[in-house]
Short mmCIF file of C-alpha atoms in Angstrom, two decimals:
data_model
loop_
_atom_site.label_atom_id
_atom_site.label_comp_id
_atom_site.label_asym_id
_atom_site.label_seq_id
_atom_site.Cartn_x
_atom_site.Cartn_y
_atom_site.Cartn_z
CA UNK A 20 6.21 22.87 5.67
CA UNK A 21 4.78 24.50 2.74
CA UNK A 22 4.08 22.58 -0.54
CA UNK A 23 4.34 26.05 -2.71
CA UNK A 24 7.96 26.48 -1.28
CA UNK A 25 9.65 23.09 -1.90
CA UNK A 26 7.63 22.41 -5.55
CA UNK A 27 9.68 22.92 -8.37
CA UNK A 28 7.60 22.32 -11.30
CA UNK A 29 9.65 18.80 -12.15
CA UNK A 30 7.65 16.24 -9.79
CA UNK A 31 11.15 13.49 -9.22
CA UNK A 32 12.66 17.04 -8.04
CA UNK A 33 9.58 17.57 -6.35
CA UNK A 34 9.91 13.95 -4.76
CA UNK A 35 13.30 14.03 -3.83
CA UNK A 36 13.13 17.66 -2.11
CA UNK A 37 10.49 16.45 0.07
CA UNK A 38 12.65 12.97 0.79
CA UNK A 39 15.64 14.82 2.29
CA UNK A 40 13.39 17.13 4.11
CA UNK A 41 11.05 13.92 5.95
CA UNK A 42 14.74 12.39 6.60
CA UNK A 43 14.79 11.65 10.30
CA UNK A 44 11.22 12.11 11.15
CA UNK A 45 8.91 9.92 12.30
CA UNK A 46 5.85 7.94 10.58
CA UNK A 47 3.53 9.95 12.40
CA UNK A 48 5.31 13.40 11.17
CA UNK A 49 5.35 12.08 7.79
CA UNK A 50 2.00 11.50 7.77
CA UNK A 51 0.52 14.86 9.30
CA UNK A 52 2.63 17.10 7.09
CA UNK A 53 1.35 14.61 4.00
CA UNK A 54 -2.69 14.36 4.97
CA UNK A 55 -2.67 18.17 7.01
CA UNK A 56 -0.31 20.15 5.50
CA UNK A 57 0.87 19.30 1.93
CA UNK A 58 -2.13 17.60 0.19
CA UNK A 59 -5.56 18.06 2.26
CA UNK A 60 -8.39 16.30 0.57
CA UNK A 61 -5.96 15.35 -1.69
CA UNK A 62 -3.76 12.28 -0.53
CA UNK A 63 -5.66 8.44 -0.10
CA UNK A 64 -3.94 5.37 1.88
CA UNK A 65 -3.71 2.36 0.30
CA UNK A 66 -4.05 -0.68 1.96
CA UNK A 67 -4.15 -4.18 2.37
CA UNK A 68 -5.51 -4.67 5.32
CA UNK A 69 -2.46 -7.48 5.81
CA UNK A 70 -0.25 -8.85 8.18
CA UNK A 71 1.12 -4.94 9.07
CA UNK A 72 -1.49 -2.90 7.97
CA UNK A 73 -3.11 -1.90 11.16
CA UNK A 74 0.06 0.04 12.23
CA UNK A 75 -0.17 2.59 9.25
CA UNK A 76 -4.18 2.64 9.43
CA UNK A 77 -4.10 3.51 12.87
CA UNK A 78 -1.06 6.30 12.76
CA UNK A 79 -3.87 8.16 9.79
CA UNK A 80 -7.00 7.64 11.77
CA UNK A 81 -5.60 8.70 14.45
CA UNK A 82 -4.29 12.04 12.32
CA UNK A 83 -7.63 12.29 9.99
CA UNK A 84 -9.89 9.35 10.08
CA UNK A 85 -12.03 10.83 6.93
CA UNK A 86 -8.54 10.24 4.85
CA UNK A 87 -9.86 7.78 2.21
CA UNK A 88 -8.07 4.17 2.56
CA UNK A 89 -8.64 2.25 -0.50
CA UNK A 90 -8.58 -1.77 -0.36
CA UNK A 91 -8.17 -3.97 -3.33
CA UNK A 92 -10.75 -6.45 -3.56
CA UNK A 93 -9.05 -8.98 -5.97
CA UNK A 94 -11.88 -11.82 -5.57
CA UNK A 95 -8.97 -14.13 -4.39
CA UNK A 96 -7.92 -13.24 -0.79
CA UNK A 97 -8.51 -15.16 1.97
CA UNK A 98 -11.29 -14.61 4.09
CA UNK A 99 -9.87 -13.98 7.12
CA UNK A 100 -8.32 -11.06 5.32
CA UNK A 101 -11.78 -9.85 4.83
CA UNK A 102 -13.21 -10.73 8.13
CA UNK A 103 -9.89 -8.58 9.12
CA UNK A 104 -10.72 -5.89 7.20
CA UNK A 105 -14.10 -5.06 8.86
CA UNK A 106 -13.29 -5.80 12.03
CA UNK A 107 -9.89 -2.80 11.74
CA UNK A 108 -12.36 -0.77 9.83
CA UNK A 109 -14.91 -1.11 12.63
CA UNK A 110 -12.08 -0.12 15.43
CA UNK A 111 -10.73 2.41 14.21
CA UNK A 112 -14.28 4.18 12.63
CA UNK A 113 -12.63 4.84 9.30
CA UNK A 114 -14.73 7.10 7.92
CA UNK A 115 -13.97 6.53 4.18
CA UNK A 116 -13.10 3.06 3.00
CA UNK A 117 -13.34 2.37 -0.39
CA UNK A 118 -13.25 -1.03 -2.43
CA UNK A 119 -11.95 -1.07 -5.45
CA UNK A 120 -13.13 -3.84 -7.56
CA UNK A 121 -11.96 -5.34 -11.08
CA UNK A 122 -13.61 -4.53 -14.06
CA UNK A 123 -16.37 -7.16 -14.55
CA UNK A 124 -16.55 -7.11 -18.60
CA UNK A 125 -12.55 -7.43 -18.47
CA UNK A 126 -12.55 -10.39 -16.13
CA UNK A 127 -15.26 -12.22 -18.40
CA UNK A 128 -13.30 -11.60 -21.26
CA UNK A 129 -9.69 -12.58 -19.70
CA UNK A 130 -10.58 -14.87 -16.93
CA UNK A 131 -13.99 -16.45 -16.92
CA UNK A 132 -12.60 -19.37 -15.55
CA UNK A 133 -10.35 -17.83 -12.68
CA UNK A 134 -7.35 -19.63 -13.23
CA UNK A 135 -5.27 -16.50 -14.96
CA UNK A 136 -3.11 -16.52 -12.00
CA UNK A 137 -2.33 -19.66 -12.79
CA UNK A 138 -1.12 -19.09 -16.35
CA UNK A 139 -0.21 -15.96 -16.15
CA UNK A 140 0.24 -13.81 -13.03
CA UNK A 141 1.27 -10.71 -14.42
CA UNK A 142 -1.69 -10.30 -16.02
CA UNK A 143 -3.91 -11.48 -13.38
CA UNK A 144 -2.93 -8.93 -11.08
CA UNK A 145 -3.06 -6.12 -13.14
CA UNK A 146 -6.68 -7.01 -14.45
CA UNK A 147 -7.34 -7.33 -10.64
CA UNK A 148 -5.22 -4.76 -8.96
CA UNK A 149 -3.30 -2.81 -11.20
CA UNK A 150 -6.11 -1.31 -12.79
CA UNK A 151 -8.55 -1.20 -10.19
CA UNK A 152 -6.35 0.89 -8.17
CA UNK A 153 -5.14 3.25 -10.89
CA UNK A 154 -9.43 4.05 -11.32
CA UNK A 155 -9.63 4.60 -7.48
CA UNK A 156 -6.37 6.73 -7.59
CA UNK A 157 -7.82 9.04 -10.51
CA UNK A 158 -8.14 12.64 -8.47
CA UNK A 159 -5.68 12.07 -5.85
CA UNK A 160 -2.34 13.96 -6.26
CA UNK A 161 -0.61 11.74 -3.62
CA UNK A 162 -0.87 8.31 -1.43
CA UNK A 163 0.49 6.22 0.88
CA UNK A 164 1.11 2.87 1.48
CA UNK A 165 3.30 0.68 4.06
CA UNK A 166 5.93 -0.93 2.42
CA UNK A 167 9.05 -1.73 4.73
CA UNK A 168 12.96 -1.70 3.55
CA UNK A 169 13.23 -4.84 5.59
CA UNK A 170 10.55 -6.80 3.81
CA UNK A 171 12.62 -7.84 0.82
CA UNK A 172 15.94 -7.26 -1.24
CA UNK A 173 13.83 -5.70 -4.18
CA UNK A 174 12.58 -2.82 -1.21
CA UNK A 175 15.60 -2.20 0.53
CA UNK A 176 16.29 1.21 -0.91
CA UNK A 177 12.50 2.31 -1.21
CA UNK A 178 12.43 6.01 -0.43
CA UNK A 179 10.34 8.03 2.07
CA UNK A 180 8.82 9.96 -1.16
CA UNK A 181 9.48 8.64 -5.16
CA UNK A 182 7.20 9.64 -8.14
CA UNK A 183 4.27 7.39 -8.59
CA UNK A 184 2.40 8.01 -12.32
CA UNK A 185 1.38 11.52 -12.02
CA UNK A 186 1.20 11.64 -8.59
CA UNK A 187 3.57 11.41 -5.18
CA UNK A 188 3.60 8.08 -3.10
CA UNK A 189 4.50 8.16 0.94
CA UNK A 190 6.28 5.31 2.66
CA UNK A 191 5.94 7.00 5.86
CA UNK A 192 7.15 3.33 7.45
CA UNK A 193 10.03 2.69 4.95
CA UNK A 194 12.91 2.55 7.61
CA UNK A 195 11.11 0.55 10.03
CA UNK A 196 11.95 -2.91 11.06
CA UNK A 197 10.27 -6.18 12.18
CA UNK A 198 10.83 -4.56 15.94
CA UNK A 199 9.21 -1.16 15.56
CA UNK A 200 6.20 -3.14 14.55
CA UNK A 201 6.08 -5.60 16.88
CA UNK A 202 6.32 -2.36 19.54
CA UNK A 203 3.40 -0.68 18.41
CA UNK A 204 0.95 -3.16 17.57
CA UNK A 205 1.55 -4.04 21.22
CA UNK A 206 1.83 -1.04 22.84
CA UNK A 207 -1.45 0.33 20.69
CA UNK A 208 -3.20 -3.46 21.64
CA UNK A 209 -3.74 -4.03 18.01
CA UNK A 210 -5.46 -7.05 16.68
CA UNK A 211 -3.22 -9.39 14.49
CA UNK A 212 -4.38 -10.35 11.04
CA UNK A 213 -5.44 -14.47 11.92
CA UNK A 214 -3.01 -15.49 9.06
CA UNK A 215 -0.12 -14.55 10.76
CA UNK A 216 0.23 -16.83 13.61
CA UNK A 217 -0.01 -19.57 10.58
CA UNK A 218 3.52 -18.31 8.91
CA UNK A 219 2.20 -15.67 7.12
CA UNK A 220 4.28 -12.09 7.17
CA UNK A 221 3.33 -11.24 3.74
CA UNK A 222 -0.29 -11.57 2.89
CA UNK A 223 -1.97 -11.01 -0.50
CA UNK A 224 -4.25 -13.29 -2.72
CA UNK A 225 -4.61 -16.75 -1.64
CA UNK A 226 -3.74 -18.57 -4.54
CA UNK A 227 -0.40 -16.82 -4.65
CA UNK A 228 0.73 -16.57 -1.13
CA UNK A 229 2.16 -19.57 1.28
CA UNK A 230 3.73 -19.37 4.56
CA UNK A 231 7.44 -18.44 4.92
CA UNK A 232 9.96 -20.35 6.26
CA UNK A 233 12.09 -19.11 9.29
CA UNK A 234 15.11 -16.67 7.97
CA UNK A 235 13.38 -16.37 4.71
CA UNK A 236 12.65 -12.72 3.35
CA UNK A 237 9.14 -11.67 4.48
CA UNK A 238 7.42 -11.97 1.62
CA UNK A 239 9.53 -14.84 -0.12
CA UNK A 240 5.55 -16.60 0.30
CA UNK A 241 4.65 -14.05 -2.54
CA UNK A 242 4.86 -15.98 -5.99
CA UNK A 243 6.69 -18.70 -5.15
CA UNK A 244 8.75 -20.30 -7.52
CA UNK A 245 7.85 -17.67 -10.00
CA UNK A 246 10.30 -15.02 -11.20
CA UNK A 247 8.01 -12.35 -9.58
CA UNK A 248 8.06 -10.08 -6.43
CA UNK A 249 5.69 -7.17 -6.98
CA UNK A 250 1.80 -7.06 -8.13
CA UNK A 251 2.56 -3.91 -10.78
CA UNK A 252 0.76 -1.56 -8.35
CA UNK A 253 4.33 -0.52 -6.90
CA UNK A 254 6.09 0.37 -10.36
CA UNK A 255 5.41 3.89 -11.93
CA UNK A 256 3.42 3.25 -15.07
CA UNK A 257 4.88 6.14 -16.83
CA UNK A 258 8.23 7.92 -17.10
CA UNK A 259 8.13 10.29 -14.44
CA UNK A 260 10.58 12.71 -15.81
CA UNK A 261 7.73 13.44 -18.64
CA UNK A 262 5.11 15.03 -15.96
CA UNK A 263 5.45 17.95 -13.64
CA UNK A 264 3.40 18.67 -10.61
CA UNK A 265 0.59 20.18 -12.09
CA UNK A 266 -0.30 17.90 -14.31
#
């Protein structure tokens, strides 16, 4: 599949030409035409390193281990998410992980005390993830994260390929279901994050995240209570219709 012959010079055309062409493939496809084919050297995963995360960070090492994965280090997580995160990253010899702190001088000037996700969680996670990741992101023209149509109502129409910023986003697992990951985290003998076996599906910072009930939405733990269901990191910053792929 060649990026020259599918990229118009609009990227959401761009996008949605190389959505209907990754319709009915699998993860793994997705992913080699993405890291091998379309943008080599080019393309980072994003990750979590949460309650799913070893199924799409095992599908790219397995494809190109040097692919950079790039974890945001918020200062709040848990610390079995951290004690998770080395011991995947030791498994699977990624060969590039990247943490991606946030700003220091911003922090100390917003939230000496560390109780802005208290007052106001917006702005708490994008002084500690929305910006951290857009610095990381700066020279990539595409990445890819895991997010799941299953995992809530505001996902359920989430697109192989959208428009992300300036670049492309991947959500090589975006039609898969509870099942599917179940199936290969056991048939690949992958460790579980510890947190899940305690009620957690949905995994982020710990002051914001608490175990789910049985028959709620996967990440109804996220924000609870609060009329938020998304960090920032997963809506476009700019209008897309204003950039092209060359930009």
């Amino acid at each position: 599949m060649s990026a020259l012959a599918l990229a118009p010079l609009d990227l959401d055309e761009y996008a949605a030409a190389l959505d209907a062409r990754l319709q009915g493939r699998s993860p793994q496809q997705i992913l080699e035409i993405a890291i091998r084919d379309l943008f080599p050297g080019q393309i980072a995963l994003v990750s979590s390193f949460g309650a799913e995360a070893a199924v799409l960070l095992h599908m790219v090492a397995g494809i190109d281990r040097s692919t950079p994965v790039l974890f945001l280090d918020t200062g709040k997580l848990f610390d079995e998410t951290l004690a998770y995160r080395d011991e995947i990253a030791a498994q699977l010899r990624l060969a590039d992980l990247r943490i991606l702190r946030p700003d220091q001088k911003v922090l100390a000037a917003n939230d000496e005390a560390g109780t802005l996700w208290f007052r106001d969680a917006d702005a708490c996670c994008r002084i500690r993830k929305v910006e951290p990741l857009e610095r990381g992101l700066k020279g990539f023209a595409a990445s890819i994260n895991g997010r799941k149509r299953f995992q809530s109502a505001t996902r359920s129409a989430i697109p192989l390929v959208e428009v992300d910023g300036a670049r492309l986003k991947f959500n090589p697992l975006a039609t898969w279901g509870p099942q599917e990951t179940a199936d290969y985290f056991r048939i690949h003998d992958l460790p579980h994050h510890p947190l899940v076996a305690k009620g957690y599906p949905s995994i982020g910072c710990a002051p914001c995240t608490q175990p789910v009930a049985a028959g709620e939405d996967a990440r109804a733990g996220r924000w609870r209570g609060q009329d938020k269901t998304e960090c920032g990191i997963h809506v476009s910053p700019l209008p897309s219709q204003t950039r092209t792929l060359d930009e």
